[in-house]
């Protein structure tokens, strides 16, 4: 993958790499940076490529790219770099010699290392015992399951390994680049732990061979003569002491120089092969001349060889009967009249041949399983005995007994480590001449060979060795010999020493490979707390990783039991193999363009079958170990997900995420979400300053408190300019948005739009935000500050356009006022209220938002209060009861209060407030008019005032003449707010896009019942129930002299006010008085937001009404519903 593989052990990125573990992995070709440098150094003087001349500094020529690819050499990544470094350190560091390209082929590079790693301690120490306990059929099933699992995994691994260059790192590299850093890190750690515990298992096997079969006298804790638990504890303590010593020596050897381990590898491999050949030779020899290994039985019970000198109770010597050592073991004296054990007295002693031979027919006896409980005496099948079940066993030291309780799943867990090691070839991919050819052939051939050996051994052991000898785990009934050694030719010592050196070599290999795997993971940088283990000696030796490996390995040594350690490492290896199969299956099903393996004999169904077998074997071996292993992997996965470095390796999980996202989006297109599933999918509209920093960061805090990480959140902003000129600014703004979202811990997407007009840019965000059915349904925008100032005139115009667009698009709108006063995510309210003023029904948004806010820790301690307004003709008591019932069905806890707002006269303050508003409106309007337009506007105002006086006089006379006509006038619809002036003048002003001057609400044509066809209708507010009531009252006050007696005391300047605006101001002031009185101390006030003017002539009035409505309140959230129900009482 890199030309300088020596710079970074395992090809996994150096310690200074940032972002990607390997900074060059992101380039699509090998040595692409070198090719680019080569191109930059060349001069393109020719004319053939003039068309591409301007891009030559960024795009290399094909000839140079192919040249760099042809010169690529997959440099050795094993011990050879360390040997080079050590050799260079010996002198004055001479100039670096070019390293030769790897020359290892399939046989020595893949096949032999796999053979050495697969054949191990289980074959020599536990295989015969497994056949005796599980039977030939049961053992064959176990071997077949395990071997088929590794074969399917090898097929998947071969497909992945031949899909491009695989540097050293083996399975970790393949899984991480196929399934992503989270899965890669989790499985990499599991593979590391499996390799480390394998080292512990090999060391324990080495000590077991040493203390039981070679030099039993070396035991520190003597276990001869001890019974039951005491003997077991002594043996385990010996294993712990000697295991720690051997582990320290092996770690020291690895630390001093890994090259010595690699040079001894062939010696250890020769020991393994020689031992297996000796077993097969012994099997062949048993057909004609079985070895003499007698086994002594008392009744049908197997006796320990050390408990007797002659397999008889008494012997004839010097014409007399003499008792034997066996007699003295079961009787209280050596005399013939001694009191003996009942079982000893009632049964005869017989001697059988331990290895009857392959032609003896013993296979039928060993065909089925013979599972034992701990402490059970080994008995021979088919042999009669006389035993009293109530009589206890007096001398258990004389019998061969089961040391553990055995069952089928235990045998699977103990045996599976003997088929691991299939990754040895892929781990050495950097040393191979043609890795894409050697890895599949060598690995599959090695698995085929070892599987054949294992399956044949199961059958041959069952056909050659008697069942009581097979079930004798430590060979106590055959003079303490290794059981498989009794079958070997020419001597049992061939197997004993061969297996001893084999386990030593396997332990050294584990202590060599595990630290390098950990170093590769640490250098990738995906697990932050492991980064220290990426460092090592100057030559790259992983010193710190070796220290951690030795410490973890010591845990296995302390466990001390080979049978207990084997299932642990089985879990980790099975999990690793499971994810290799998953990676291949996902890549195949996703059909990613880069998935083009040279090994074509694979299928996704085989990968899924292998994955299923791995998962099944995990729970078959040990369900509790399986759960622990999965918990470890899950914790590592989550840790990497939240704390690990971001990686983009083009992994399959990203691909499956894209496929799942596409599928989900297509499903969302089928229709809008049900009310029960509705939640605010928020588009947050923010503005940025000249440095592209967000001006309202608290908007994102409020969004996070509303969303709590659920649903869709889009943070959007608009930049003034053109795409070609301002793209860099847009990128900077996008980074600023992302950084702020990360700071606020808000999950969502950022979107920046460049537009020649900020208003259009915001409109584009509202229109195009989201994808398919995953679109925003709510817009969050801040209240425009300083909107009354002339320089911010356009800002509030843009705000009102956003209100109009969300209304047209049927989207909800949230407008927080004074956003700077809102709490950050770190603040906490220990008490207080969230007040909801429910004036009009908006689909339930006002009910849902406080509930969502109270899910967040900022608002969790706040209580909810709901206020609603009752009119004169409403029954407030019944309204409160109905509202309490409604909230009960909604499952929302809140205090309820109904506020009564009775009719009242319009105060002088209201008129003054309206007058100031309209005067300000005229001033702002005139600032945008030309001189001629200003003259026309003045004339229009004069004419309108005169018409207003005439119409008012006529209206008063008509009310005195006819009560019915006055009542009819009072009930007229909103056309009271129609300003009708001289047709030509009004038309002239409207053509100039200027608003006509507000006049009195009626005209002579309206009073006469026939509206003029030339009159221009201007609406300045949306219709609602409360507004209709106010309008009727205002109309009555004008048309009825008694009801509107205050009109006689009106100031002259009040007569020209638009009475529609007066009534609206009156409503805003009255509501504000009530809200301030009830909710001034509330932490947050949620309020219905009135709709915008349907035309653009009353925008300034609209802003003023909202300002008056919310005056004196600390935090106000104006809410405008989308028109659809968002909350329901149904389950």
XYZ file of N, CA, C and O in Angstrom, residues 513-584:
288
model
N 2.865 -11.977 17.850
C 1.830 -11.404 16.985
C 0.874 -10.477 17.702
O 0.456 -9.454 17.135
N 0.498 -10.798 18.947
C -0.494 -9.990 19.661
C -0.039 -8.547 19.882
O -0.805 -7.615 19.633
N 1.207 -8.282 20.321
C 1.612 -6.875 20.488
C 1.602 -6.098 19.182
O 1.267 -4.907 19.167
N 1.940 -6.745 18.071
C 1.933 -6.025 16.790
C 0.507 -5.702 16.342
O 0.258 -4.666 15.731
N -0.415 -6.603 16.649
C -1.818 -6.314 16.344
C -2.310 -5.134 17.176
O -2.976 -4.226 16.659
N -1.961 -5.123 18.463
C -2.350 -4.004 19.316
C -1.691 -2.708 18.852
O -2.324 -1.635 18.868
N -0.457 -2.792 18.422
C 0.234 -1.601 17.920
C -0.446 -1.057 16.663
O -0.595 0.156 16.489
N -0.885 -1.963 15.777
C -1.577 -1.519 14.563
C -2.879 -0.807 14.911
O -3.219 0.225 14.322
N -3.622 -1.348 15.897
C -4.872 -0.703 16.319
C -4.575 0.650 16.941
O -5.263 1.645 16.670
N -3.531 0.709 17.786
C -3.199 1.970 18.456
C -2.764 3.030 17.449
O -3.127 4.201 17.561
N -2.004 2.638 16.449
C -1.525 3.617 15.466
C -2.634 4.107 14.539
O -2.517 5.172 13.944
N -3.689 3.332 14.420
C -4.835 3.813 13.649
C -5.539 4.965 14.347
O -6.246 5.737 13.710
N -5.381 5.059 15.662
C -5.936 6.179 16.398
C -7.426 6.112 16.637
O -8.031 7.107 17.033
N -8.047 4.957 16.417
C -9.504 4.888 16.576
C -9.904 4.700 18.036
O -11.045 4.980 18.393
N -8.991 4.227 18.877
C -9.270 4.063 20.306
C -8.298 4.965 21.055
O -7.124 4.627 21.213
N -8.752 6.125 21.514
C -7.823 7.124 22.067
C -6.954 6.626 23.212
O -5.765 6.922 23.252
N -7.523 5.860 24.155
C -6.727 5.491 25.326
C -5.657 4.444 25.010
O -4.830 4.139 25.865
N -5.650 3.886 23.797
C -4.628 2.906 23.422
C -3.466 3.534 22.652
O -2.565 2.809 22.227
N -3.493 4.852 22.463
C -2.483 5.462 21.609
C -1.062 5.285 22.142
O -0.117 5.219 21.379
N -0.934 5.190 23.475
C 0.402 5.025 24.045
C 1.035 3.718 23.594
O 2.260 3.610 23.484
N 0.207 2.710 23.283
C 0.751 1.414 22.879
C 1.168 1.399 21.414
O 1.648 0.385 20.930
N 0.985 2.489 20.720
C 1.489 2.575 19.348
C 2.968 2.883 19.292
O 3.601 2.740 18.240
N 3.549 3.305 20.419
C 4.971 3.624 20.458
C 5.775 2.375 20.825
O 5.251 1.411 21.359
N 7.042 2.425 20.552
C 7.912 1.299 20.860
C 9.360 1.720 20.824
O 9.703 2.901 20.984
N 10.216 0.737 20.598
C 11.638 1.030 20.493
C 11.919 1.768 19.192
O 11.062 1.918 18.334
N 13.158 2.189 19.041
C 13.528 2.957 17.855
C 13.343 2.151 16.574
O 13.056 2.710 15.512
N 13.495 0.848 16.677
C 13.326 0.006 15.489
C 11.875 -0.412 15.264
O 11.596 -1.242 14.400
N 10.957 0.129 16.057
C 9.547 -0.167 15.848
C 9.003 -1.289 16.699
O 7.812 -1.589 16.632
N 9.845 -1.952 17.508
C 9.355 -3.045 18.348
C 8.319 -2.517 19.341
O 8.561 -1.528 20.034
N 7.156 -3.146 19.430
C 6.081 -2.637 20.297
C 6.321 -2.960 21.765
O 5.749 -3.899 22.321
N 7.164 -2.186 22.426
C 7.541 -2.476 23.802
C 6.351 -2.372 24.751
O 6.079 -3.285 25.541
N 5.639 -1.241 24.687
C 4.505 -1.043 25.597
C 3.395 -2.051 25.311
O 2.738 -2.545 26.238
N 3.186 -2.349 24.053
C 2.163 -3.332 23.699
C 2.549 -4.716 24.210
O 1.693 -5.491 24.646
N 3.836 -5.047 24.169
C 4.301 -6.332 24.697
C 4.070 -6.412 26.201
O 3.671 -7.464 26.732
N 4.289 -5.299 26.901
C 4.069 -5.281 28.347
C 2.595 -5.515 28.674
O 2.258 -6.303 29.579
N 1.698 -4.865 27.932
C 0.273 -5.075 28.167
C -0.134 -6.501 27.813
O -0.934 -7.126 28.528
N 0.432 -7.035 26.731
C 0.104 -8.407 26.325
C 0.515 -9.409 27.399
O -0.239 -10.338 27.716
N 1.700 -9.214 27.959
C 2.160 -10.111 29.020
C 1.246 -10.017 30.244
O 0.956 -11.031 30.899
N 0.773 -8.813 30.538
C -0.116 -8.643 31.695
C -1.451 -9.349 31.470
O -1.979 -10.012 32.374
N -2.019 -9.200 30.270
C -3.288 -9.874 29.969
C -3.087 -11.382 29.946
O -3.940 -12.148 30.423
N -1.967 -11.818 29.401
C -1.667 -13.250 29.347
C -1.546 -13.833 30.758
O -1.922 -14.983 30.998
N -1.067 -13.027 31.687
C -0.929 -13.486 33.069
C -2.299 -13.801 33.683
O -2.402 -14.680 34.554
N -3.348 -13.129 33.207
C -4.702 -13.442 33.694
C -5.055 -14.877 33.349
O -5.595 -15.624 34.178
N -4.754 -15.280 32.112
C -4.986 -16.663 31.730
C -4.139 -17.634 32.525
O -4.588 -18.739 32.870
N -2.909 -17.241 32.843
C -2.034 -18.101 33.647
C -2.609 -18.275 35.055
O -2.560 -19.364 35.637
N -3.178 -17.211 35.607
C -3.744 -17.297 36.958
C -4.957 -18.219 36.964
O -5.200 -18.943 37.946
N -5.735 -18.231 35.881
C -6.858 -19.176 35.787
C -6.330 -20.606 35.885
O -6.936 -21.472 36.519
N -5.196 -20.843 35.236
C -4.372 -22.051 35.422
C -4.933 -23.318 34.814
O -4.204 -24.296 34.649
N -6.207 -23.363 34.468
C -6.778 -24.585 33.916
C -6.897 -24.448 32.403
O -7.532 -23.513 31.896
N -6.300 -25.376 31.692
C -6.367 -25.375 30.229
C -7.810 -25.501 29.753
O -8.213 -24.854 28.784
N -8.585 -26.313 30.463
C -9.981 -26.515 30.072
C -10.831 -25.275 30.317
O -11.884 -25.116 29.696
N -10.426 -24.387 31.221
C -11.173 -23.166 31.494
C -10.756 -22.026 30.580
O -11.557 -21.150 30.253
N -9.492 -22.012 30.149
C -8.991 -20.930 29.289
C -9.443 -21.131 27.846
O -9.738 -20.156 27.136
N -9.522 -22.394 27.401
C -9.843 -22.669 25.995
C -11.182 -22.065 25.555
O -11.253 -21.439 24.490
N -12.281 -22.193 26.329
C -13.534 -21.571 25.876
C -13.463 -20.045 25.793
O -14.174 -19.437 24.990
N -12.609 -19.432 26.618
C -12.503 -17.965 26.585
C -11.955 -17.504 25.246
O -12.512 -16.620 24.581
N -10.849 -18.097 24.827
C -10.284 -17.658 23.551
C -11.149 -18.133 22.380
O -11.134 -17.514 21.304
N -11.925 -19.219 22.585
C -12.860 -19.634 21.539
C -13.861 -18.519 21.247
O -14.208 -18.255 20.088
N -14.340 -17.843 22.303
C -15.310 -16.754 22.120
C -14.737 -15.649 21.243
O -15.377 -15.175 20.298
N -13.525 -15.221 21.564
C -12.943 -14.094 20.842
C -12.643 -14.451 19.387
O -12.875 -13.642 18.485
N -12.131 -15.656 19.156
C -11.860 -16.052 17.774
C -13.154 -16.217 16.984
O -13.230 -15.819 15.816
N -14.166 -16.796 17.610
C -15.441 -16.971 16.914
C -16.064 -15.628 16.555
O -16.636 -15.468 15.480
N -15.948 -14.652 17.448
C -16.487 -13.331 17.137
C -15.725 -12.704 15.975
O -16.316 -12.079 15.078
N -14.414 -12.877 15.961
C -13.617 -12.355 14.850
C -14.025 -13.004 13.537
O -14.251 -12.317 12.529
N -14.152 -14.321 13.530
C -14.533 -15.029 12.306
C -15.950 -14.645 11.868
O -16.235 -14.557 10.665
N -16.827 -14.423 12.846
C -18.195 -14.038 12.508
C -18.207 -12.720 11.731
O -18.930 -12.582 10.736
N -17.394 -11.780 12.142
C -17.396 -10.486 11.459
C -16.656 -10.534 10.131
O -16.932 -9.725 9.248
N -15.726 -11.455 9.980
C -15.126 -11.641 8.654
C -16.192 -12.106 7.667
O -16.287 -11.597 6.536
N -17.000 -13.063 8.086
C -18.097 -13.530 7.223
C -19.112 -12.423 6.960
O -19.609 -12.273 5.837
N -19.421 -11.643 7.995
C -20.372 -10.545 7.823
C -19.835 -9.516 6.837
O -20.584 -9.002 5.992
N -18.547 -9.222 6.918
C -17.953 -8.239 6.009
C -18.072 -8.698 4.566
O -18.446 -7.921 3.671
N -17.771 -9.961 4.324
C -17.855 -10.483 2.945
C -19.297 -10.482 2.458
O -19.569 -10.097 1.303
